[in-house]
Short mmCIF file of C-alpha atoms in Angstrom, two decimals:
data_model
loop_
_atom_site.label_atom_id
_atom_site.label_comp_id
_atom_site.label_asym_id
_atom_site.label_seq_id
_atom_site.Cartn_x
_atom_site.Cartn_y
_atom_site.Cartn_z
CA MET A 570 0.08 -0.06 -0.05
CA TYR A 571 1.23 3.46 -0.87
CA ILE A 572 0.53 6.56 1.21
CA ILE A 573 0.67 9.84 -0.66
CA THR A 574 2.13 12.61 1.51
CA GLN A 575 2.20 15.39 -1.00
CA VAL A 576 0.45 16.24 -4.28
CA VAL A 577 2.18 18.40 -6.76
CA GLU A 578 0.05 19.74 -9.73
CA LEU A 579 1.41 21.29 -12.93
CA ASP A 580 -0.68 23.28 -15.29
CA LEU A 581 0.86 22.47 -18.62
CA SER A 582 -0.59 25.73 -19.98
CA THR A 583 1.86 27.62 -17.72
CA VAL A 584 4.92 25.87 -19.25
CA VAL A 585 6.59 28.28 -21.65
CA PRO A 586 9.99 28.42 -23.54
CA CYS A 587 12.76 29.69 -21.19
CA CYS A 588 16.28 30.62 -20.89
CA SER A 589 18.28 31.29 -17.74
CA GLY A 590 20.68 34.02 -16.82
CA PRO A 591 22.26 36.52 -17.01
CA LYS A 592 24.74 34.91 -14.58
CA ARG A 593 23.18 32.12 -12.71
CA PRO A 594 21.79 28.91 -14.17
CA GLN A 595 18.93 28.95 -11.59
CA ASP A 596 17.56 32.38 -12.67
CA LYS A 597 14.78 31.34 -15.11
CA VAL A 598 13.67 33.87 -17.79
CA ALA A 599 10.67 33.31 -20.09
CA VAL A 600 11.71 33.84 -23.66
CA SER A 601 8.93 36.39 -23.93
CA ASP A 602 10.49 38.30 -20.95
CA MET A 603 14.10 38.22 -22.10
CA ARG A 604 14.18 41.91 -23.35
CA THR A 605 12.62 43.35 -20.23
CA ASP A 606 14.49 41.20 -17.86
CA PHE A 607 17.80 42.09 -19.42
CA GLU A 608 17.00 45.84 -19.35
CA SER A 609 15.97 45.50 -15.67
CA CYS A 610 19.40 43.81 -15.02
CA LEU A 611 20.99 46.83 -16.62
CA GLY A 612 19.46 48.71 -13.76
CA ALA A 613 20.74 52.21 -13.08
CA LYS A 614 23.48 51.80 -15.84
CA GLY A 615 22.96 54.81 -18.08
CA HIS A 616 22.75 55.07 -21.84
CA HIS A 617 20.64 51.96 -22.29
CA ASN A 618 20.38 52.72 -26.03
CA ASP A 619 24.04 53.48 -26.80
CA LYS A 620 25.60 51.95 -29.85
CA VAL A 621 29.20 51.60 -31.00
CA LYS A 622 30.09 51.39 -34.58
CA PHE A 623 32.95 49.18 -35.62
CA CYS A 624 34.53 47.59 -38.73
CA TYR A 625 34.92 43.75 -39.14
CA ASN A 626 36.24 42.28 -42.39
CA ASP A 627 35.80 45.53 -44.27
CA ALA A 628 32.18 45.93 -43.34
CA ASP A 629 30.60 48.21 -40.79
CA TYR A 630 28.47 47.00 -37.97
CA GLU A 631 27.26 48.24 -34.51
CA LEU A 632 26.96 46.83 -30.98
CA ALA A 633 24.73 47.74 -28.13
CA HIS A 634 23.84 46.49 -24.71
CA GLY A 635 22.42 42.93 -25.26
CA SER A 636 24.23 42.37 -28.50
CA VAL A 637 25.05 38.69 -28.96
CA VAL A 638 28.84 38.12 -29.59
CA ILE A 639 29.09 34.39 -28.70
CA ALA A 640 26.52 31.73 -29.68
CA ALA A 641 27.62 28.16 -28.83
CA ILE A 642 25.94 24.74 -29.01
CA THR A 643 28.08 23.09 -26.29
CA SER A 644 28.75 19.59 -25.13
CA CYS A 645 27.12 20.04 -21.77
CA THR A 646 23.73 18.41 -21.03
CA ASN A 647 21.66 18.58 -24.17
CA THR A 648 23.87 17.68 -27.08
CA SER A 649 23.07 14.10 -25.98
CA ASN A 650 19.49 14.74 -26.91
CA PRO A 651 18.93 14.01 -30.58
CA SER A 652 15.55 15.76 -30.59
CA VAL A 653 16.95 19.23 -29.66
CA MET A 654 19.93 18.66 -31.84
CA LEU A 655 18.03 17.69 -34.89
CA GLY A 656 15.57 20.45 -33.98
CA ALA A 657 18.51 22.97 -34.16
CA GLY A 658 19.64 21.59 -37.53
CA LEU A 659 16.19 21.73 -39.02
CA LEU A 660 15.85 25.31 -37.72
CA ALA A 661 19.12 26.11 -39.44
CA LYS A 662 17.93 24.55 -42.61
CA ASN A 663 14.69 26.54 -42.50
CA ALA A 664 16.55 29.70 -41.63
CA VAL A 665 18.97 29.45 -44.64
CA GLU A 666 16.13 28.69 -46.99
CA ALA A 667 14.39 31.73 -45.82
CA GLY A 668 17.36 33.87 -46.51
CA LEU A 669 18.56 34.41 -42.96
CA THR A 670 22.20 34.79 -41.94
CA VAL A 671 24.29 35.28 -38.78
CA LYS A 672 26.50 38.28 -38.59
CA PRO A 673 30.09 37.28 -39.24
CA TYR A 674 31.59 38.76 -36.08
CA ILE A 675 29.46 36.56 -33.71
CA LYS A 676 31.57 33.66 -32.47
CA THR A 677 29.45 30.64 -33.32
CA SER A 678 30.49 27.08 -32.65
CA LEU A 679 29.09 23.50 -32.28
CA SER A 680 31.05 21.21 -29.86
CA PRO A 681 29.15 17.94 -29.36
CA GLY A 682 29.84 15.60 -26.52
CA SER A 683 29.99 12.63 -28.79
CA GLY A 684 30.94 11.82 -32.40
CA VAL A 685 27.47 10.24 -32.86
CA VAL A 686 25.95 13.74 -32.96
CA THR A 687 28.21 14.62 -35.97
CA TYR A 688 27.07 11.32 -37.47
CA TYR A 689 23.29 11.91 -37.40
CA LEU A 690 23.46 15.62 -38.17
CA ARG A 691 25.54 14.79 -41.35
CA ASP A 692 23.33 11.80 -42.44
CA SER A 693 20.06 13.74 -41.83
CA GLY A 694 21.44 16.52 -44.29
CA VAL A 695 21.28 19.35 -41.82
CA MET A 696 25.01 19.82 -41.19
CA PRO A 697 25.65 22.01 -44.32
CA TYR A 698 22.90 24.44 -43.09
CA LEU A 699 24.38 24.56 -39.55
CA SER A 700 27.83 25.23 -41.16
CA GLN A 701 26.44 27.92 -43.33
CA LEU A 702 25.24 29.79 -40.25
CA GLY A 703 28.68 29.34 -38.62
CA PHE A 704 27.94 26.37 -36.35
CA ASP A 705 30.76 24.06 -37.51
CA VAL A 706 31.98 21.33 -35.35
CA VAL A 707 35.01 22.75 -33.52
CA GLY A 708 35.75 19.58 -31.40
CA TYR A 709 34.21 17.41 -28.76
CA GLY A 710 33.92 18.01 -25.09
CA CYS A 711 33.91 21.06 -22.72
CA MET A 712 34.49 24.33 -24.63
CA THR A 713 32.58 27.65 -24.41
CA CYS A 714 30.66 26.54 -21.32
CA ILE A 715 33.98 26.28 -19.36
CA GLY A 716 35.60 29.35 -20.89
CA ASN A 717 37.33 27.71 -23.93
CA SER A 718 35.72 29.80 -26.69
CA GLY A 719 38.90 31.44 -27.59
CA PRO A 720 39.36 35.18 -28.23
CA LEU A 721 36.77 37.48 -29.90
CA PRO A 722 37.65 39.67 -32.81
CA GLU A 723 39.84 42.62 -31.67
CA SER A 724 37.34 45.22 -33.19
CA VAL A 725 34.56 43.59 -31.29
CA VAL A 726 36.45 43.75 -28.01
CA GLU A 727 37.38 47.36 -28.67
CA ALA A 728 33.75 48.26 -29.25
CA ILE A 729 32.59 46.60 -26.19
CA THR A 730 35.26 48.34 -24.08
CA GLN A 731 34.70 51.70 -25.76
CA GLY A 732 30.91 51.70 -25.04
CA ASP A 733 31.28 49.87 -21.65
CA LEU A 734 28.72 47.57 -23.25
CA VAL A 735 27.06 44.50 -21.58
CA ALA A 736 27.63 42.09 -24.52
CA VAL A 737 26.05 38.70 -24.38
CA GLY A 738 26.90 35.07 -24.88
CA VAL A 739 24.19 32.46 -25.49
CA LEU A 740 25.04 28.87 -25.04
CA SER A 741 23.37 25.59 -24.59
CA GLY A 742 25.47 24.58 -21.59
CA ASN A 743 24.54 24.34 -17.93
CA ARG A 744 26.78 26.86 -16.32
CA ASN A 745 26.82 30.72 -16.96
CA PHE A 746 28.59 32.02 -13.80
CA GLU A 747 30.31 35.37 -13.79
CA GLY A 748 33.57 35.41 -15.59
CA ARG A 749 33.18 31.81 -16.75
CA VAL A 750 32.23 31.99 -20.46
CA HIS A 751 34.28 34.96 -21.61
CA PRO A 752 35.76 38.11 -20.04
CA ASN A 753 33.94 40.34 -22.47
CA THR A 754 30.44 38.76 -21.99
CA ARG A 755 29.09 40.21 -18.81
CA ALA A 756 25.74 38.54 -19.40
CA ASN A 757 25.33 34.91 -20.46
CA TYR A 758 22.17 32.98 -21.12
CA LEU A 759 21.63 29.33 -21.22
CA ALA A 760 19.31 28.22 -23.91
CA SER A 761 18.28 25.17 -25.91
CA PRO A 762 20.28 24.56 -29.09
CA PRO A 763 17.54 25.85 -31.37
CA LEU A 764 17.17 29.07 -29.37
CA VAL A 765 20.96 29.53 -29.46
CA ILE A 766 20.71 29.61 -33.39
CA ALA A 767 17.70 31.93 -33.19
CA TYR A 768 19.43 34.53 -30.92
CA ALA A 769 22.53 34.25 -33.13
CA ILE A 770 20.43 35.07 -36.17
CA ALA A 771 18.70 37.92 -34.23
CA GLY A 772 22.10 39.22 -33.00
CA THR A 773 20.60 40.38 -29.69
CA ILE A 774 18.63 39.16 -26.80
CA ARG A 775 16.61 42.39 -26.71
CA ILE A 776 13.97 40.92 -29.05
CA ASP A 777 10.38 39.63 -28.64
CA PHE A 778 10.13 36.67 -31.07
CA GLU A 779 6.32 37.00 -31.05
CA THR A 780 6.19 40.52 -32.39
CA GLU A 781 9.58 41.11 -33.92
CA PRO A 782 11.23 39.40 -36.94
CA LEU A 783 14.42 37.49 -36.71
CA GLY A 784 15.52 39.21 -39.84
CA ILE A 785 14.71 40.49 -43.22
CA ASN A 786 15.37 38.31 -46.26
CA ALA A 787 16.73 39.29 -49.64
CA ASP A 788 13.29 40.21 -50.93
CA GLY A 789 12.70 42.61 -48.02
CA LYS A 790 10.24 40.26 -46.32
CA PRO A 791 10.38 39.96 -42.40
CA VAL A 792 11.00 36.38 -41.28
CA PHE A 793 9.68 35.58 -37.74
CA LEU A 794 10.87 32.58 -35.61
CA ARG A 795 7.46 30.93 -35.93
CA ASP A 796 8.00 30.87 -39.65
CA ILE A 797 11.14 28.61 -39.43
CA TRP A 798 10.52 26.65 -36.20
CA PRO A 799 10.35 22.99 -37.06
CA THR A 800 7.23 21.03 -35.83
CA ARG A 801 7.50 18.09 -33.27
CA ASP A 802 6.46 15.71 -36.04
CA GLU A 803 9.22 16.80 -38.49
CA ILE A 804 11.77 16.46 -35.77
CA GLN A 805 10.50 13.02 -34.73
CA ALA A 806 10.31 11.79 -38.24
CA VAL A 807 14.00 12.72 -38.91
CA GLU A 808 15.06 11.27 -35.58
CA ARG A 809 13.28 7.90 -36.20
CA LYS A 810 14.96 7.71 -39.64
CA TYR A 811 18.55 8.82 -38.83
CA VAL A 812 19.28 8.13 -35.12
CA ILE A 813 19.88 4.33 -35.15
CA PRO A 814 21.76 1.99 -32.93
CA GLY A 815 24.20 1.17 -35.46
CA MET A 816 25.70 4.67 -35.34
CA PHE A 817 26.58 4.38 -31.66
CA LYS A 818 28.20 0.91 -32.24
CA GLU A 819 30.18 2.25 -35.09
CA VAL A 820 31.42 5.31 -33.39
CA TYR A 821 32.33 3.75 -30.05
CA GLU A 822 34.01 0.70 -31.67
CA LYS A 823 36.52 3.09 -33.10
CA ILE A 824 37.59 4.75 -29.84
CA GLU A 825 40.60 2.59 -29.29
CA LYS A 826 41.85 3.02 -32.94
CA VAL A 827 40.73 6.38 -34.30
CA ASN A 828 43.40 8.63 -32.63
CA GLU A 829 46.86 7.57 -33.81
CA SER A 830 48.54 10.48 -31.95
CA TRP A 831 47.07 9.46 -28.62
CA ASN A 832 47.76 5.78 -29.23
CA ASN A 833 51.40 6.44 -30.03
CA LEU A 834 52.13 8.35 -26.83
CA LYS A 835 54.78 6.78 -24.63
CA ALA A 836 53.72 6.13 -21.11
CA PRO A 837 56.28 5.61 -18.23
CA THR A 838 56.25 2.12 -16.58
CA ASP A 839 57.73 3.13 -13.24
CA GLN A 840 55.95 2.35 -10.09
CA LEU A 841 56.25 5.98 -8.90
CA TYR A 842 55.50 8.86 -11.29
CA PRO A 843 58.65 10.39 -12.68
CA TRP A 844 58.08 14.08 -12.08
CA ASP A 845 59.42 16.33 -14.76
CA PRO A 846 60.68 19.46 -12.92
CA ASN A 847 60.50 21.47 -16.19
CA SER A 848 56.80 20.79 -16.81
CA THR A 849 54.35 23.63 -16.44
CA TYR A 850 51.36 21.24 -16.73
CA ILE A 851 52.15 18.62 -14.16
CA LYS A 852 53.99 19.24 -10.88
CA SER A 853 54.47 17.33 -7.56
CA PRO A 854 51.97 18.81 -5.24
CA PRO A 855 52.96 20.05 -1.84
CA PHE A 856 49.93 18.53 0.09
CA PHE A 857 52.14 16.09 1.84
CA ASP A 858 55.11 18.22 2.64
CA ASN A 859 56.10 17.90 6.29
CA LEU A 860 53.46 15.22 6.91
CA THR A 861 54.28 13.12 9.97
CA MET A 862 52.79 9.78 11.11
CA GLU A 863 51.67 11.32 14.32
CA LEU A 864 48.59 13.53 14.39
CA VAL A 865 49.21 17.27 15.30
CA PRO A 866 46.85 18.19 18.09
CA SER A 867 44.15 20.85 17.24
CA THR A 868 44.98 24.35 18.45
CA PRO A 869 43.13 27.68 18.29
CA ILE A 870 43.46 29.85 15.15
CA THR A 871 44.91 33.00 16.72
CA ASP A 872 44.90 36.56 15.32
CA ALA A 873 43.80 35.58 11.87
CA TYR A 874 43.57 38.25 9.16
CA VAL A 875 40.68 38.31 6.78
CA LEU A 876 42.07 37.68 3.25
CA LEU A 877 38.74 38.44 1.48
CA ASN A 878 35.48 39.83 2.64
CA LEU A 879 32.87 38.40 0.23
CA GLY A 880 29.05 38.46 -0.33
CA ASP A 881 26.41 36.05 -1.25
CA SER A 882 26.54 33.38 -4.08
CA VAL A 883 30.32 33.08 -4.36
CA THR A 884 30.69 30.20 -6.77
CA THR A 885 33.48 27.79 -7.38
CA ASP A 886 33.97 29.76 -10.66
CA HIS A 887 34.78 32.81 -8.53
CA ILE A 888 37.04 30.76 -6.22
CA SER A 889 38.81 28.79 -8.84
CA PRO A 890 38.25 29.84 -12.41
CA ALA A 891 38.80 27.24 -15.21
CA GLY A 892 38.98 29.64 -18.25
CA ASN A 893 41.85 31.58 -19.86
CA ILE A 894 44.72 32.92 -17.84
CA ALA A 895 44.76 36.76 -17.91
CA ARG A 896 48.04 38.22 -19.07
CA ASN A 897 48.34 40.50 -16.04
CA SER A 898 47.72 37.77 -13.46
CA PRO A 899 50.05 36.18 -11.00
CA ALA A 900 49.68 32.94 -12.91
CA ALA A 901 50.69 34.63 -16.06
CA ARG A 902 53.78 36.12 -14.35
CA TYR A 903 54.72 32.69 -13.13
CA LEU A 904 54.39 31.07 -16.64
CA THR A 905 56.26 33.99 -18.23
CA ASN A 906 59.18 33.32 -15.77
CA LYS A 907 59.09 29.71 -17.05
CA GLY A 908 59.74 30.98 -20.57
CA LEU A 909 56.19 30.82 -21.98
CA THR A 910 54.53 33.38 -24.17
CA PRO A 911 50.97 34.50 -23.66
CA ARG A 912 49.63 32.39 -26.51
CA GLU A 913 51.07 29.42 -24.67
CA PHE A 914 49.30 30.13 -21.28
CA ASN A 915 46.20 28.12 -22.06
CA SER A 916 43.64 27.90 -19.26
CA TYR A 917 43.38 27.11 -15.67
CA GLY A 918 41.45 24.02 -16.42
CA SER A 919 44.17 22.66 -18.61
CA ARG A 920 46.87 23.36 -15.90
CA ARG A 921 45.05 21.91 -12.95
CA GLY A 922 47.86 19.46 -12.50
CA ASN A 923 50.23 22.29 -11.54
CA ASP A 924 49.57 23.67 -8.04
CA ALA A 925 51.75 26.67 -8.63
CA VAL A 926 49.48 27.89 -11.30
CA MET A 927 46.26 26.91 -9.53
CA ALA A 928 47.24 28.61 -6.27
CA ARG A 929 47.88 31.74 -8.26
CA GLY A 930 44.59 31.32 -10.03
CA THR A 931 42.63 31.04 -6.85
CA PHE A 932 40.10 33.89 -6.49
CA ALA A 933 41.42 35.13 -9.91
CA ASN A 934 37.91 35.63 -11.36
CA ILE A 935 37.75 39.09 -12.90
CA ARG A 936 34.14 39.41 -11.66
CA LEU A 937 35.03 38.77 -8.00
CA PHE A 938 33.60 41.46 -5.72
CA ASN A 939 35.64 41.79 -2.51
CA LYS A 940 34.10 44.34 -0.08
CA PHE A 941 37.69 45.52 0.62
CA ILE A 942 37.76 46.91 -2.92
CA THR A 943 35.17 49.20 -4.60
CA LYS A 944 35.09 47.37 -7.90
CA GLN A 945 35.03 43.87 -9.37
CA ALA A 946 38.61 42.62 -9.56
CA PRO A 947 40.77 39.75 -8.26
CA LEU A 948 42.33 42.07 -5.75
CA THR A 949 42.39 42.53 -2.00
CA ILE A 950 43.81 44.74 0.72
CA HIS A 951 46.94 43.49 2.65
CA LEU A 952 45.67 44.82 5.93
CA PRO A 953 49.05 45.22 7.80
CA SER A 954 50.41 47.39 4.98
CA ASN A 955 47.06 48.69 3.68
CA GLU A 956 48.39 47.99 0.16
CA THR A 957 46.13 46.78 -2.70
CA LEU A 958 47.52 43.57 -4.10
CA ASP A 959 46.73 40.53 -6.18
CA ILE A 960 45.13 37.97 -3.94
CA PHE A 961 47.96 35.57 -4.26
CA ASP A 962 50.54 38.09 -3.56
CA ALA A 963 48.70 39.31 -0.47
CA ALA A 964 48.39 35.67 0.82
CA GLU A 965 52.13 35.10 0.19
CA ARG A 966 52.94 38.10 2.44
CA TYR A 967 50.81 36.79 5.14
CA ILE A 968 52.19 33.28 4.92
CA GLN A 969 55.88 34.59 4.94
CA ALA A 970 55.04 36.61 8.13
CA GLY A 971 53.51 33.40 9.78
CA GLN A 972 50.05 35.02 9.99
CA ASN A 973 46.83 33.04 9.86
CA LEU A 974 44.06 33.76 7.36
CA ILE A 975 40.30 33.36 7.20
CA LEU A 976 37.55 34.31 4.76
CA LEU A 977 34.31 36.07 5.40
CA THR A 978 31.39 35.39 3.13
CA GLY A 979 27.61 35.30 2.84
CA LYS A 980 25.03 32.85 1.68
CA GLU A 981 25.52 29.87 -0.73
CA TYR A 982 29.24 29.88 -0.53
CA GLY A 983 30.70 27.46 -3.03
CA SER A 984 27.73 27.00 -5.24
CA GLY A 985 28.19 25.85 -8.78
CA SER A 986 30.39 23.01 -10.08
CA SER A 987 31.91 20.83 -7.29
CA ARG A 988 35.51 21.68 -8.25
CA ASP A 989 38.20 20.17 -6.07
CA TRP A 990 40.56 23.14 -6.70
CA ALA A 991 38.07 25.51 -5.17
CA ALA A 992 39.08 23.88 -1.81
CA LYS A 993 42.71 23.11 -2.65
CA GLY A 994 43.52 26.66 -3.83
CA PRO A 995 42.35 28.37 -0.59
CA PHE A 996 44.34 25.66 1.41
CA LEU A 997 47.51 26.64 -0.59
CA LEU A 998 46.73 30.35 0.16
CA GLY A 999 47.00 29.54 3.90
CA ILE A 1000 43.34 29.93 4.72
CA LYS A 1001 42.43 28.10 7.90
CA ALA A 1002 38.71 28.75 8.03
CA VAL A 1003 35.71 30.17 6.28
CA LEU A 1004 32.97 32.05 8.04
CA ALA A 1005 29.72 31.98 5.98
CA GLU A 1006 26.04 32.30 6.33
CA SER A 1007 25.57 29.03 4.43
CA TYR A 1008 27.42 26.61 2.23
CA GLU A 1009 26.79 24.59 -1.00
CA ARG A 1010 26.64 20.97 0.22
CA ILE A 1011 29.56 19.46 -1.67
CA HIS A 1012 31.88 22.38 -1.36
CA ARG A 1013 31.52 22.45 2.46
CA SER A 1014 32.50 18.85 2.26
CA ASN A 1015 35.46 19.59 -0.02
CA LEU A 1016 36.68 22.34 2.49
CA VAL A 1017 36.66 19.73 5.21
CA GLY A 1018 38.53 17.28 3.08
CA MET A 1019 41.32 19.91 2.87
CA GLY A 1020 41.37 20.56 6.54
CA ILE A 1021 39.76 24.02 6.24
CA ILE A 1022 37.23 24.71 8.97
CA PRO A 1023 33.76 25.65 7.67
CA LEU A 1024 32.20 27.96 10.25
CA GLN A 1025 28.65 29.20 9.90
CA TYR A 1026 26.93 32.08 11.55
CA LEU A 1027 24.20 31.32 14.09
CA PRO A 1028 20.72 31.70 12.68
CA GLY A 1029 19.74 35.30 12.07
CA GLU A 1030 23.33 36.50 12.29
CA ASN A 1031 25.77 37.56 9.62
CA ALA A 1032 28.71 39.93 9.27
CA GLU A 1033 26.50 42.99 8.84
CA ALA A 1034 24.32 42.10 11.98
CA LEU A 1035 27.48 41.50 14.01
CA GLY A 1036 29.08 44.67 12.77
CA LEU A 1037 32.08 42.92 11.16
CA SER A 1038 34.09 44.90 8.88
CA GLY A 1039 36.77 42.30 8.08
CA GLN A 1040 39.48 44.62 9.33
CA GLU A 1041 39.57 42.83 12.73
CA LEU A 1042 41.80 40.07 13.87
CA TYR A 1043 40.00 36.79 14.71
CA THR A 1044 40.93 34.17 17.23
CA ILE A 1045 38.79 30.96 16.80
CA LEU A 1046 38.81 28.98 19.88
CA ILE A 1047 38.99 25.37 18.63
CA PRO A 1048 38.59 22.79 21.46
CA GLU A 1049 41.01 20.11 22.19
CA ASP A 1050 40.55 16.89 20.07
CA LYS A 1051 38.80 14.98 22.84
CA ASP A 1052 36.25 17.69 23.12
CA LEU A 1053 35.40 18.06 19.48
CA ARG A 1054 31.96 16.82 18.39
CA PRO A 1055 30.04 17.34 15.17
CA GLY A 1056 27.93 20.61 14.76
CA MET A 1057 29.28 22.21 17.98
CA ASN A 1058 29.39 25.92 18.50
CA VAL A 1059 32.83 27.67 18.97
CA GLU A 1060 33.67 31.02 20.33
CA ILE A 1061 35.33 33.67 18.16
CA LYS A 1062 37.08 36.60 19.76
CA LEU A 1063 38.13 39.73 17.95
CA ASN A 1064 40.96 42.19 18.79
CA THR A 1065 38.29 44.80 19.27
CA GLY A 1066 37.05 42.96 22.45
CA LYS A 1067 33.87 41.70 20.70
CA THR A 1068 33.03 37.96 21.01
CA PHE A 1069 30.36 35.82 19.26
CA GLU A 1070 29.67 32.21 18.57
CA ALA A 1071 29.57 30.23 15.21
CA ILE A 1072 28.66 26.68 14.22
CA MET A 1073 31.57 24.47 13.37
CA ARG A 1074 30.23 22.66 10.36
CA PHE A 1075 31.89 19.32 10.87
CA ASP A 1076 28.62 17.47 10.45
CA THR A 1077 29.84 13.84 11.12
CA ASP A 1078 32.43 11.98 13.21
CA VAL A 1079 34.00 11.01 9.96
CA GLU A 1080 34.47 14.65 9.04
CA LEU A 1081 36.08 15.29 12.48
CA THR A 1082 38.51 12.39 11.77
CA TYR A 1083 39.58 14.10 8.42
CA TYR A 1084 40.02 17.37 10.25
CA ARG A 1085 42.23 15.81 12.98
CA ASN A 1086 44.46 14.49 10.14
CA GLY A 1087 44.70 17.68 8.47
CA GLY A 1088 42.42 16.59 5.60
CA ILE A 1089 41.20 13.49 3.80
CA LEU A 1090 44.42 13.22 1.78
CA ASN A 1091 46.59 12.99 4.90
CA TYR A 1092 44.19 10.53 6.49
CA MET A 1093 44.45 8.24 3.54
CA ILE A 1094 48.23 8.34 3.38
CA ARG A 1095 48.34 7.50 7.17
CA LYS A 1096 45.84 4.73 6.78
CA MET A 1097 47.86 3.22 3.89
CA ALA A 1098 51.07 3.52 5.82
CA ASN A 1099 49.61 1.76 8.83
CA SER A 1100 48.16 -0.99 6.93
CA SER A 1101 51.32 -1.82 4.86
#
């Protein structure tokens, strides 16, 4: 017998086409509301209707707030769905036949997650139309969604900068956090593959598809989205005919044979990995430096400085960006000193095997807002000297002086992708604890795994309510190991004389075990050593 405890009703008439953005995947926007929602996001920003003229390939164009400069059908999520991919292909076919084009300066791309997608797009005959609109296959796997779109044309970047424009990326991925997709697209919307093509043709997200045409064809006739949108029956008919099991078998049978370069790579046979000291991609990590077999007793964190004073919704993309390495960043200076040129920097994601790069990339997101600084930038105040420094450089000064560090932050700290470097990076910067209003579940666990203490304000309290400026010195009274227990409150004393309590978010006895060991990595090494 089943007992129903809750009934959820959904009125299908209320389901409408949606996108999400402009900077969080959970922020749903109905397609019919895209113009008004974007304009409301511009807020008090003046000159909503400013336009900047520029030249590209000997032709004149203009950009405005809301202009689309990146349109990408990416490998994330829905390129595994033949219906939406074939729908995009049929939409492209109808658009081309209706005389529509995509402006050439818009960076368009198609990066499926599987070779099967290319197979059925080709066999169904829609691939030439996608290519004609600029959606050529550029590769397979994570690309635009994780910041690997490559540079925009210089003239486009100059126009965006000159007009201080909020340019837009539209992509069919599942992440659009600040600074992730591209440094020059301050607004990024997630959309289905067909809608990515529609917005690319329109050239702007400030459009109401119901009342405004996508474009004007060669005969001067307006073409609306409804005129070229394929029907469900058309999509299903093509899918039944061209998406067949044999495709998957043929593509995946070739995996071990198709890439000669990969197959010809020489792999070492040593039991221990032979670290190459000259490699800028893979480096022996320092996580086990000075590791002893004996546990180090827990002690209070005394007179800790605040490295960063952050707000709400700080994502793992703010903490550990995966995209391109900025030329003026600490990571860029490190790579330059290793003899690399800017075109060889690549991305943080590609260099995640090098802790020296990743530590310098921690909190390097250009859209990071630190309350110590009056603008979005990967900078902080080194409090003892009152100097404004890159965050890595400030952390290095604190470490060299033997000074403890903590973070202050708000709600939903660590939301987004559960990226391990978002915990490893702060550990390497010397951060001992994070004091937040709330945490994303997996990131809190990752902090514990690196031996960083996740502290949480008591209900109803936060930095503002407690009058914390972040300029204070913080002493966190960690009990002795025998007195530690999950979810206990600890006292925090400031050098101003103020004291308050916070919840120590070790939620289980296992997490306390990891903390006593200095993190899960140290715990596993000790466990392996004891069992050998």
